[in-house]
Amino acid sequence: MTRGDSILAPAPLIDGRLSPRQLDDDIYRPLESFPTFRWWIAISITGSLAGLFAFCLYFTVSRGIGMWGNNQPVGWAFDITNFVFWIGIGHAGTLISAILYVLRQTWRTSISRFSEAMTLFAVFIALQFPLFHTGRPWQAVFWLIPFPNDMSVYQNFRSPLEWDVFAVGTYGLVSLMFWYTGLLPDLATARDRARSSLARFLYGLASLGWSGSARAWRHYEKAYILFAGLATALVISVHSVVSFDFAVAVLHGWHSTIFPPYFVAGAIFSGFAMVASLVLILRKMFRLQHIVTLSHVELMNKIIIATSLMVAYAYAMEVFMSWYSGFGPEWFQTVTRATGPYAWAYWTTIACNIVAPQFLWLRRVRRSPWLTYPIVIAVNVGMWLERFVIIVVGLHRDSLPSSWGMFFPTWVDIGLLAGSFGVFLTLVLLFCRFLPTVASTELKAVTAER
Amino acid sequence: MDNVAVKPIGVVGLFDSPDALLGAARRFREAGARRWDCHTPYPVHGLDDAMGLKPTRLAWVTIPAAFLGLLAAVALTGGLSVIQYPIRIGGKPLFSWQAFVPIFFELFVLFACVSTMIAIIVFCRLGRWHSPLHDSDVMKHITCDRFAVAVQTGGEGEMSDADVRRILEQCGCSEIRPLVECEE
C-alpha cells in the first residue's frame, strides 16, 4: 500500500504480476533444486541443537526428572513454561489459517501454509514437556488418556491437566488435518511437476490422487470452511484450557478470571512474533521476497502491536485487580513480582512485550526487516519470560515464609529449552525443503479473483 | 510403458481461462453429457451451477458427527466418573458437568473434524492414485494453470467424439486431445 491509498483498500497479495506458472516456479524451486549451501549450514546448526534435545531427554529418562531444577516449592518450572510457550507459538498459525480465512483476509495466503506447519511443529514440541515430566513417557498413555485397564482406575475429569490432554490432543490432530487438507492440491502440483520418479511417486501418494475435479472442489471448499470455523473456536478454547492449569489452582497470582483471554492474546502475540522472525529469514533464504512481501511484514507487525496492547491491558488489570481486591496475599504476589528476586524477569517481560513493540507505530520500522527483527526477537524472549514469571514467581513464595525457596535451572533444563528450538527449526527447514511453503493453489485462486 | 496399449475413451479439452471453461460446461450440460467432469487448478466460482452439480452434503456428515462427539464425551466423563470409578473430589457431585465442559467441547470439535476429513476422502473419491487424465498427459497442465473438460464418449446414449470436439471448438478451446486409458 502506498501512502496515498485508502486504509480500507485490500492489502496486496504479491508484488508485481506473476502468471500461475511463474508462481509455481518460484514456490516449488526449493523442492526441485539441490539445497543451497546456506540451507546446509542452517540445518547443521539446528540439527546439533536437536541432538542436544534428544540427549537431554535421554538423560532425563535414564537418571530421572531430578535432573531438572524444579523441586519444592517450585514444582513446575521450565517444563511447563516451555509447554505454554510452544503451544502459544502454534496459535498464530491457526489464527492465520482459520480466523483470517473466515474473515476473508486474502493477504494471509502467502504466509498461511508456513504458519500452519509451524503450528504442527510447535504443538509436537510442546507435548514433549508434559510427557517427559511424567518420568515414564512410555506409560503415560495410561495416565493421560482414559484407557481400559486391569485396575479399573480412571482419570479425574475435573482436573485442568486432564482438560489439557483433550484440548491439546484435539488441537494437534485438527491442525494436522486442516494443514493436510490445504496441502492436497499443492501436493498434486508437486507430483505433476516432479522430474524424478521417486518424487512423483511420493508426492503422488501424499496427494491421494487429487485431480482438481469440479466435483471434488465443491466438497473440498465446504470442508475447508468447516475446518476453519471449527479451528477458530478450537484455538480460543485451547489456550483458555491451558490457562486453566493456573487459573483453576488455588494459588495467589494464579487464581484469576482474566487468565483465559490474557493467555489467548499472549499466544497470538508470541505466535506472530515467531512467524515474523522465521518468515523474515526464509523469504530471503528461498528468494520469495515478491510473494511474502514487505506489506505482509507490515500487516504482521500491525497484529503484533494490537496484541501487544491487549497483553499490556492484561498486565495492568492484573496489578489493578490485585490491589482492588484488598486481599493481602494477592497484593503480596504482585509486589514480589516487581521487586522480589525475580524482578529482573518481570521488568524484562515488560520491556520486551510492552515497550519494544511500540516502535512498530512507525511505518519505517514496520516495513524494515532489519528494524523489525530485533523487536520480534524481543517479543519471543518476553513472552517466554512472561510464562516463567507467572509460574515460578507464583510458586516460589507461598503464604508460609518458612516454605519459601528459589528455582535455579540445571544444564538439562537449559539444554532442553535450547534443544527445543533446535528441533523446531530443523523441522521447519525440512518442511521448506520437501513441501511447498506457500499455498500455491490458493494464491492462484485469490490472485485470479482480483 | 512401451508395451502398454492405449485405449481412447473420450475427449479432453484444455482452456486457458476459467470463463471459457464455464461456457463449455454449460454447453455440455445442455447437450446431456453423462460421464464428464471439469478439472481446474483452483476452485472456479459458478462452475457448480454451470455443470448442474448439487450442493455438497458434507455438512450432513460433520454436524451429526459433532453431536455424536458431544454425546460420546458425556458418556465418557459421566460413565467413568459415576459408574466405573466414582470418587468424591472436593464434595462435588459425581457428575459435575460444569467441570466436564472442556472435554465436551473438545470431543465435539474432534469428531466433527475427523468425520470431515474422512468425508472429503470418500466424497472426493481420493485414494485412487490413477486416472485417465494422467494417461492423457494433461494433469500437469491442470495442476498448474489450465482448465480442462474431460468427456467420456462412446457409451450407450452418450455423445460422440465428433459432437464433443465440435462443442469444444465453438467454446474457444485451446487444445483438444483424446482421453485415453492405459491397459496392462
XYZ file of C-alpha atoms in Angstrom:
634
model
C 0.000 0.000 0.000
C 1.395 3.367 -0.887
C 0.847 6.423 1.235
C -1.982 7.819 -0.852
C -4.149 4.682 -0.757
C -7.207 4.386 1.397
C -6.590 2.415 4.563
C -9.589 0.323 3.546
C -8.019 -0.740 0.249
C -7.358 -4.500 0.223
C -3.819 -5.478 1.101
C -1.725 -6.533 -1.891
C -1.227 -10.276 -2.371
C 2.113 -10.334 -4.150
C 4.489 -7.817 -5.686
C 4.030 -7.412 -9.398
C 2.078 -9.670 -11.708
C 3.057 -13.292 -11.932
C 1.456 -15.927 -14.102
C 0.381 -19.106 -12.322
C 3.324 -20.911 -13.905
C 5.832 -18.325 -12.652
C 4.267 -18.558 -9.191
C 4.717 -22.322 -9.215
C 8.283 -21.993 -10.461
C 9.165 -19.712 -7.568
C 7.289 -21.630 -4.894
C 8.438 -25.119 -5.886
C 12.035 -24.179 -6.645
C 13.379 -25.235 -3.198
C 11.754 -28.651 -3.659
C 13.244 -29.195 -7.071
C 16.788 -27.981 -6.670
C 19.603 -29.254 -4.524
C 19.623 -27.401 -1.173
C 21.785 -24.319 -1.075
C 24.940 -24.026 0.983
C 23.120 -21.739 3.424
C 20.483 -24.409 3.981
C 23.126 -26.988 4.865
C 24.823 -24.578 7.286
C 21.470 -23.788 8.915
C 20.377 -27.388 9.280
C 23.705 -28.498 10.676
C 23.383 -25.924 13.469
C 19.745 -26.670 14.225
C 20.331 -30.391 13.861
C 23.055 -30.240 16.511
C 20.687 -28.443 18.842
C 18.038 -31.076 18.131
C 20.631 -33.669 19.101
C 21.111 -31.806 22.369
C 17.366 -32.037 22.944
C 17.402 -35.788 22.389
C 20.410 -36.179 24.657
C 18.794 -34.173 27.474
C 15.608 -36.221 27.172
C 17.665 -39.402 27.338
C 19.394 -38.054 30.423
C 16.047 -37.118 31.975
C 14.614 -40.565 31.462
C 17.697 -42.560 32.420
C 18.572 -40.553 35.554
C 15.076 -39.397 36.472
C 13.454 -35.993 36.466
C 15.643 -34.973 39.397
C 17.961 -33.812 36.630
C 15.660 -30.840 36.276
C 15.899 -27.906 38.656
C 12.286 -27.917 39.787
C 11.746 -29.048 43.341
C 9.704 -27.907 46.349
C 8.414 -25.267 46.496
C 8.831 -24.649 42.753
C 7.415 -27.909 41.413
C 6.725 -26.547 37.952
C 9.293 -24.504 36.114
C 10.970 -24.749 32.707
C 8.888 -27.741 31.671
C 5.529 -26.042 31.826
C 6.965 -22.678 30.789
C 8.214 -24.324 27.612
C 4.921 -26.148 27.168
C 2.827 -22.972 27.375
C 5.334 -21.068 25.241
C 5.311 -23.605 22.403
C 1.553 -24.080 22.441
C 1.252 -20.309 22.225
C 3.604 -20.211 19.231
C 1.281 -22.582 17.451
C -1.705 -20.316 17.882
C -0.582 -17.774 15.318
C -0.667 -20.488 12.672
C -4.273 -21.316 13.415
C -5.182 -17.656 13.632
C -3.731 -17.055 10.170
C -5.149 -20.194 8.596
C -8.574 -20.253 10.245
C -9.615 -16.910 11.707
C -8.193 -14.771 8.908
C -9.766 -17.185 6.396
C -13.178 -16.819 7.991
C -12.678 -13.044 7.959
C -11.738 -13.219 4.241
C -8.320 -11.635 4.713
C -6.789 -12.880 1.484
C -3.339 -11.470 2.256
C -2.895 -14.367 4.665
C -2.446 -16.736 1.709
C 1.272 -16.040 1.305
C 2.099 -16.998 4.869
C -0.693 -19.394 5.831
C 0.829 -22.720 4.808
C 4.092 -21.958 6.515
C 2.399 -20.819 9.720
C 0.223 -23.930 9.821
C 3.303 -26.101 9.554
C 4.858 -24.057 12.330
C 1.766 -24.775 14.444
C 2.185 -28.501 13.986
C 5.856 -28.469 14.916
C 5.241 -26.232 17.918
C 2.453 -28.452 19.249
C 4.612 -31.529 18.749
C 7.418 -29.957 20.782
C 5.053 -28.635 23.444
C 3.720 -32.144 24.034
C 7.185 -33.480 24.841
C 7.457 -31.459 28.050
C 4.433 -32.747 29.989
C 5.050 -36.185 28.518
C 8.611 -36.339 29.843
C 7.644 -34.670 33.099
C 5.657 -37.817 33.858
C 9.054 -39.506 34.083
C 7.838 -42.620 32.276
C 6.592 -41.337 28.932
C 6.025 -44.841 27.579
C 3.456 -45.454 30.301
C 1.894 -42.025 30.093
C -0.848 -43.235 27.771
C -2.447 -44.993 30.733
C -2.226 -41.888 32.879
C -3.327 -39.312 30.370
C -5.912 -40.996 28.171
C -8.897 -42.915 29.584
C -7.674 -46.337 28.654
C -9.370 -49.553 29.871
C -7.078 -51.185 32.403
C -6.984 -54.086 34.864
C -7.215 -51.833 37.892
C -10.251 -50.034 36.524
C -8.650 -46.752 37.541
C -9.544 -43.686 35.517
C -8.677 -40.021 35.156
C -10.200 -37.210 37.160
C -12.071 -35.210 34.542
C -12.375 -32.286 36.940
C -8.653 -31.656 36.625
C -7.426 -28.923 34.266
C -4.466 -31.146 33.441
C -6.867 -33.726 32.025
C -8.641 -30.979 30.077
C -5.230 -30.137 28.667
C -4.803 -33.673 27.366
C -8.059 -33.405 25.446
C -7.581 -29.808 24.345
C -4.013 -30.114 23.129
C -4.570 -33.577 21.674
C -7.568 -32.345 19.692
C -5.693 -29.222 18.682
C -2.739 -31.211 17.371
C -4.925 -33.599 15.372
C -7.198 -30.916 13.971
C -4.221 -28.761 12.981
C -2.725 -31.734 11.192
C -5.921 -32.480 9.265
C -6.531 -28.831 8.399
C -2.973 -28.441 7.173
C -3.079 -31.640 5.148
C -6.390 -30.734 3.546
C -4.971 -27.407 2.448
C -1.854 -29.122 1.186
C -3.623 -31.713 -1.021
C -3.890 -29.654 -4.234
C -0.355 -28.338 -3.753
C 0.953 -31.870 -3.354
C -0.758 -32.699 -6.625
C 1.071 -29.787 -8.247
C 4.344 -31.037 -6.778
C 3.546 -34.505 -8.155
C 2.915 -33.237 -11.650
C 5.996 -31.046 -11.642
C 8.309 -33.724 -10.230
C 11.118 -34.809 -12.501
C 12.338 -37.888 -10.641
C 10.089 -40.916 -10.472
C 10.651 -41.291 -6.734
C 9.443 -37.742 -6.065
C 6.491 -38.296 -8.382
C 5.619 -41.487 -6.535
C 5.907 -39.948 -3.044
C 4.063 -36.712 -3.837
C 1.523 -38.771 -5.745
C 0.963 -40.986 -2.738
C 0.609 -37.992 -0.440
C -1.746 -36.120 -2.777
C -4.211 -39.050 -2.673
C -4.712 -38.842 -6.411
C -6.073 -35.294 -6.393
C -7.175 -34.353 -9.904
C -8.720 -30.909 -9.398
C -12.118 -32.233 -10.371
C -15.012 -29.790 -10.066
C -16.976 -32.442 -8.190
C -14.153 -32.708 -5.672
C -13.658 -28.946 -5.336
C -17.207 -28.366 -4.211
C -16.797 -30.785 -1.277
C -13.317 -29.534 -0.625
C -14.269 -25.886 -0.307
C -17.071 -26.731 2.082
C -14.744 -28.868 4.156
C -12.198 -26.086 4.277
C -14.664 -23.569 5.637
C -15.960 -26.123 8.159
C -12.415 -26.793 9.310
C -11.744 -23.076 9.563
C -14.869 -22.462 11.613
C -14.158 -25.329 13.977
C -10.498 -24.403 14.317
C -11.429 -20.813 15.131
C -13.414 -21.927 18.162
C -10.829 -24.555 18.983
C -7.850 -22.222 19.071
C -9.563 -19.957 21.565
C -10.546 -22.926 23.708
C -7.081 -24.459 23.728
C -5.200 -21.603 25.274
C -8.093 -20.949 27.632
C -7.771 -24.518 28.829
C -4.009 -24.116 29.122
C -4.603 -21.030 31.265
C -6.973 -23.076 33.460
C -3.923 -25.055 34.582
C -3.165 -21.934 36.579
C -6.470 -20.099 36.904
C -8.275 -23.081 38.450
C -5.495 -23.641 41.011
C -5.989 -22.048 44.426
C -2.790 -20.039 44.417
C -2.346 -16.295 44.737
C -1.234 -14.816 41.451
C -2.688 -17.753 39.516
C -6.304 -17.836 40.634
C -7.647 -15.200 38.273
C -10.521 -14.970 35.806
C -8.542 -12.726 33.483
C -6.236 -15.583 32.515
C -8.118 -17.160 29.574
C -8.390 -14.028 27.384
C -4.989 -12.839 28.590
C -3.384 -16.134 27.560
C -5.113 -16.249 24.182
C -3.975 -12.708 23.332
C -0.477 -13.531 24.556
C -0.400 -16.687 22.466
C -1.298 -14.844 19.281
C 1.192 -12.120 20.158
C 4.072 -14.557 20.631
C 2.989 -16.688 17.678
C 3.019 -13.766 15.266
C 6.406 -12.723 16.563
C 7.673 -16.236 15.818
C 6.087 -16.275 12.348
C 7.682 -12.912 11.604
C 11.100 -13.913 12.903
C 11.138 -17.048 10.734
C 9.472 -15.614 7.653
C 11.903 -12.707 7.533
C 14.769 -15.188 7.182
C 13.063 -17.754 4.968
C 11.737 -15.281 2.389
C 15.338 -14.270 1.816
C 16.768 -17.786 2.020
C 14.323 -19.165 -0.554
C 14.050 -15.964 -2.621
C 10.336 -15.404 -2.005
C 10.507 -11.661 -1.301
C 7.989 -10.933 -4.040
C 5.483 -13.435 -2.623
C 5.943 -12.741 1.077
C 6.250 -9.007 0.610
C 7.075 -6.120 2.886
C 3.339 -5.449 3.064
C 2.905 -8.845 4.679
C 5.613 -7.998 7.164
C 3.861 -4.729 7.879
C 0.492 -6.404 8.394
C 2.023 -8.939 10.761
C 3.616 -6.081 12.645
C 0.240 -4.414 12.970
C -1.196 -7.558 14.543
C 1.819 -7.719 16.834
C 1.232 -4.198 18.071
C -2.511 -4.800 18.540
C -1.938 -7.935 20.582
C 0.872 -6.206 22.474
C -1.658 -3.621 23.634
C -4.065 -6.385 24.712
C -1.300 -8.006 26.706
C -0.391 -4.629 28.223
C -4.004 -4.181 29.257
C -3.982 -7.622 30.870
C -0.778 -6.831 32.794
C -2.294 -3.580 34.026
C -5.569 -5.231 35.007
C -3.738 -7.937 36.887
C -1.999 -5.347 39.023
C -5.150 -3.281 39.438
C -7.363 -6.222 40.438
C -4.824 -7.492 42.916
C -4.774 -4.047 44.573
C -8.524 -3.526 44.254
C -9.304 -6.922 45.823
C -7.817 -5.615 49.064
C -6.559 -9.117 49.725
C -3.107 -9.101 51.346
C -1.555 -12.285 49.908
C -2.714 -11.371 46.398
C -1.126 -7.932 46.611
C 1.994 -9.505 48.125
C 2.355 -11.643 44.983
C 2.125 -8.582 42.777
C 4.738 -6.712 44.794
C 7.015 -9.776 44.809
C 6.841 -9.995 41.020
C 8.002 -6.412 40.657
C 10.526 -6.237 43.492
C 11.361 -9.826 44.531
C 14.312 -11.973 43.475
C 12.800 -12.485 40.013
C 12.148 -8.783 39.425
C 14.648 -8.850 36.555
C 12.435 -11.307 34.701
C 9.306 -9.240 35.320
C 10.835 -5.993 34.105
C 12.427 -7.683 31.112
C 8.978 -9.015 30.249
C 7.513 -5.520 30.418
C 10.351 -4.087 28.350
C 10.137 -6.793 25.680
C 6.368 -7.161 25.418
C 5.106 -3.654 26.008
C 7.893 -1.170 25.379
C 9.694 -2.757 22.411
C 6.623 -3.251 20.148
C 5.723 0.449 20.494
C 8.407 1.213 17.908
C 6.134 -0.524 15.400
C 3.885 2.534 15.395
C 6.447 3.998 12.996
C 5.797 2.958 9.436
C 9.503 2.952 8.678
C 10.117 0.357 11.370
C 7.169 -1.793 10.351
C 8.369 -2.029 6.778
C 12.018 -2.622 7.503
C 13.072 -6.252 8.085
C 16.244 -5.094 9.836
C 14.405 -2.890 12.322
C 11.539 -5.354 12.815
C 13.823 -8.257 13.574
C 15.158 -7.176 16.992
C 11.605 -6.327 18.062
C 10.118 -9.707 17.196
C 13.036 -11.473 18.865
C 12.449 -9.338 21.956
C 8.792 -10.372 21.919
C 9.766 -14.037 21.766
C 12.059 -13.603 24.741
C 9.491 -11.526 26.593
C 6.673 -14.000 26.106
C 8.796 -16.876 27.324
C 9.746 -14.839 30.413
C 6.104 -13.872 30.988
C 5.171 -17.520 31.498
C 8.286 -18.028 33.601
C 7.251 -15.127 35.848
C 3.675 -16.351 36.200
C 4.746 -19.875 37.036
C 7.915 -19.566 39.087
C 7.137 -16.350 40.961
C 3.695 -17.699 41.806
C 5.234 -20.798 43.355
C 8.438 -19.641 44.991
C 6.835 -17.669 47.834
C 3.557 -19.027 49.115
C 1.691 -17.928 52.243
C 4.098 -19.574 54.654
C 7.500 -17.815 54.699
C 9.193 -20.929 56.109
C 8.475 -22.746 52.846
C 9.894 -20.096 50.553
C 12.555 -21.141 48.109
C 14.220 -20.353 44.833
C 14.363 -22.056 41.463
C 17.622 -22.455 39.586
C 17.656 -24.225 36.212
C 20.107 -27.080 35.682
C 22.068 -27.574 32.486
C 19.481 -30.171 31.455
C 16.724 -27.557 31.752
C 18.675 -25.123 29.630
C 19.649 -27.866 27.197
C 16.000 -28.799 26.723
C 14.984 -25.193 26.150
C 17.752 -24.578 23.615
C 17.225 -28.016 22.119
C 13.507 -27.444 21.624
C 14.385 -24.533 19.332
C 16.764 -26.851 17.504
C 14.040 -29.450 16.918
C 11.604 -26.762 15.840
C 13.963 -25.104 13.378
C 15.142 -28.438 11.986
C 11.546 -29.412 11.269
C 10.930 -26.008 9.681
C 13.983 -26.375 7.426
C 12.980 -29.885 6.375
C 9.463 -28.661 5.684
C 10.792 -25.892 3.440
C 12.905 -28.403 1.571
C 10.267 -31.075 0.945
C 6.893 -29.349 0.898
C 5.662 -26.123 -0.727
C 5.972 -23.305 1.819
C 3.340 -21.160 0.137
C -0.219 -22.268 -0.576
C 0.226 -22.027 -4.349
C -3.263 -23.243 -5.285
C -4.964 -20.765 -3.016
C -2.650 -17.986 -4.106
C -3.567 -18.646 -7.744
C -7.251 -18.562 -6.822
C -7.082 -15.282 -4.927
C -4.861 -13.553 -7.482
C -7.229 -14.666 -10.247
C -10.185 -13.288 -8.312
C -8.513 -9.905 -8.030
C 5.459 -48.156 -20.753
C 6.355 -49.316 -24.259
C 4.167 -52.393 -24.127
C 1.175 -50.574 -22.754
C -1.824 -50.458 -25.019
C -3.636 -47.169 -25.138
C -7.407 -47.171 -25.461
C -9.247 -43.962 -26.344
C -12.272 -43.444 -24.097
C -13.222 -39.857 -24.808
C -12.057 -36.321 -25.407
C -10.359 -33.803 -23.179
C -10.315 -30.104 -23.981
C -7.945 -27.613 -22.409
C -8.896 -23.974 -21.859
C -6.724 -21.028 -20.913
C -9.309 -19.123 -18.901
C -11.988 -20.087 -16.398
C -14.618 -18.076 -18.291
C -14.207 -20.161 -21.432
C -14.475 -23.281 -19.294
C -17.731 -22.049 -17.749
C -19.200 -21.565 -21.215
C -18.160 -25.041 -22.284
C -19.509 -26.593 -19.065
C -22.904 -25.021 -19.742
C -22.914 -26.376 -23.273
C -22.056 -29.901 -22.209
C -24.716 -29.820 -19.565
C -27.304 -28.772 -22.138
C -26.052 -31.390 -24.580
C -26.714 -34.015 -21.914
C -23.196 -35.295 -21.354
C -23.113 -38.198 -18.918
C -19.673 -39.220 -17.735
C -17.858 -35.944 -17.685
C -16.055 -33.611 -15.325
C -14.193 -30.334 -15.277
C -10.703 -30.156 -13.811
C -9.264 -26.880 -12.623
C -6.100 -25.723 -10.855
C -8.208 -23.939 -8.222
C -11.921 -23.808 -7.399
C -13.757 -21.803 -10.060
C -16.834 -19.999 -8.836
C -20.011 -20.694 -10.712
C -18.755 -23.978 -12.110
C -21.156 -25.988 -9.923
C -24.113 -24.162 -11.431
C -22.736 -24.341 -14.942
C -22.279 -28.096 -14.598
C -25.561 -28.521 -12.755
C -23.965 -30.062 -9.681
C -25.981 -30.241 -6.497
C -24.583 -28.502 -3.404
C -22.349 -30.691 -1.302
C -23.837 -32.630 1.577
C -20.656 -32.594 3.577
C -22.266 -30.723 6.470
C -24.683 -33.632 6.833
C -21.706 -35.663 7.938
C -19.952 -33.039 10.030
C -22.884 -31.834 12.117
C -24.240 -35.224 13.252
C -20.670 -36.365 13.929
C -20.091 -33.300 16.083
C -23.127 -34.090 18.202
C -22.100 -37.715 18.359
C -18.813 -36.457 19.768
C -20.674 -34.422 22.361
C -22.683 -37.485 23.325
C -19.540 -39.585 23.477
C -17.951 -37.017 25.785
C -20.964 -37.056 28.120
C -20.890 -40.845 28.146
C -17.149 -40.946 28.718
C -16.955 -38.453 31.562
C -20.255 -39.479 33.138
C -19.737 -43.198 32.746
C -16.249 -43.169 34.179
C -16.881 -40.663 36.981
C -20.240 -42.029 38.116
C -20.283 -45.749 37.336
C -16.817 -47.090 36.653
C -14.648 -45.146 39.063
C -16.787 -42.977 41.363
C -14.675 -40.819 43.659
C -15.863 -37.783 45.556
C -13.491 -34.914 44.992
C -13.972 -31.698 46.928
C -17.503 -32.727 47.949
C -18.736 -32.142 44.414
C -21.435 -34.232 42.742
C -20.115 -37.236 40.849
C -21.480 -35.891 37.595
C -20.233 -32.316 37.985
C -20.931 -31.450 34.357
C -19.644 -27.882 34.561
C -16.134 -29.231 35.053
C -16.552 -31.543 32.061
C -17.466 -28.774 29.620
C -13.927 -28.501 28.181
C -13.996 -32.205 27.377
C -17.470 -31.921 25.831
C -16.265 -29.121 23.607
C -13.023 -30.777 22.572
C -14.655 -34.051 21.591
C -17.369 -32.135 19.741
C -14.676 -30.486 17.612
C -12.563 -33.622 17.297
C -15.409 -35.790 15.997
C -16.524 -33.037 13.617
C -13.043 -32.656 12.142
C -12.178 -36.343 11.876
C -15.505 -37.056 10.173
C -14.964 -34.130 7.794
C -11.541 -35.446 6.872
C -12.927 -38.931 6.212
C -15.834 -37.398 4.318
C -13.530 -35.467 1.972
C -11.628 -38.617 1.161
C -14.830 -40.519 0.436
C -16.813 -37.754 -1.286
C -13.922 -36.520 -3.435
C -13.038 -40.151 -4.212
C -9.489 -39.659 -3.103
C -7.148 -42.564 -2.631
C -7.491 -43.581 -6.298
C -3.998 -42.859 -7.418
C -4.602 -43.233 -11.080
C -6.880 -41.536 -13.544
C -7.215 -41.346 -17.348
C -6.059 -37.726 -17.142
C -2.598 -38.933 -16.212
C -2.562 -41.315 -19.162
C -3.653 -38.496 -21.436
C -0.766 -36.386 -20.097
C -2.893 -33.362 -19.255
C -2.678 -33.415 -15.464
C 0.471 -31.316 -15.367
C -1.429 -28.514 -17.090
C -4.434 -28.839 -14.812
C -2.484 -28.547 -11.573
C -0.608 -25.565 -12.951
C -2.630 -23.075 -14.949
C -5.104 -24.628 -17.415
C -8.716 -25.666 -17.181
C -9.951 -28.915 -18.632
C -13.188 -30.614 -19.586
C -12.973 -34.385 -19.867
C -15.891 -36.113 -21.553
C -16.137 -39.865 -21.970
C -17.726 -40.928 -25.217
C -18.970 -43.974 -26.997
C -21.152 -45.457 -24.273
C -24.849 -46.041 -24.674
C -26.740 -42.764 -25.019
C -23.524 -40.786 -24.793
C -22.224 -38.063 -27.056
C -19.971 -38.962 -29.935
C -16.369 -37.858 -30.278
C -17.283 -35.523 -33.108
C -20.036 -33.796 -31.071
C -17.681 -33.182 -28.178
C -14.957 -31.816 -30.425
C -17.429 -29.517 -32.130
C -18.637 -28.020 -28.839
C -15.060 -27.614 -27.589
C -14.062 -25.789 -30.747
C -17.060 -23.479 -30.552
C -16.263 -22.601 -26.933
C -12.738 -21.413 -27.654
C -10.846 -24.449 -26.518
C -7.102 -24.009 -26.963
C -6.158 -27.660 -27.235
C -8.117 -30.856 -27.832
C -6.695 -34.256 -27.020
C -8.071 -37.762 -26.909
C -8.833 -39.013 -23.421
C -7.050 -42.332 -23.153
C -6.719 -45.152 -20.707
C -3.657 -47.366 -20.492
C -4.187 -51.101 -20.410
C -1.798 -53.600 -18.905
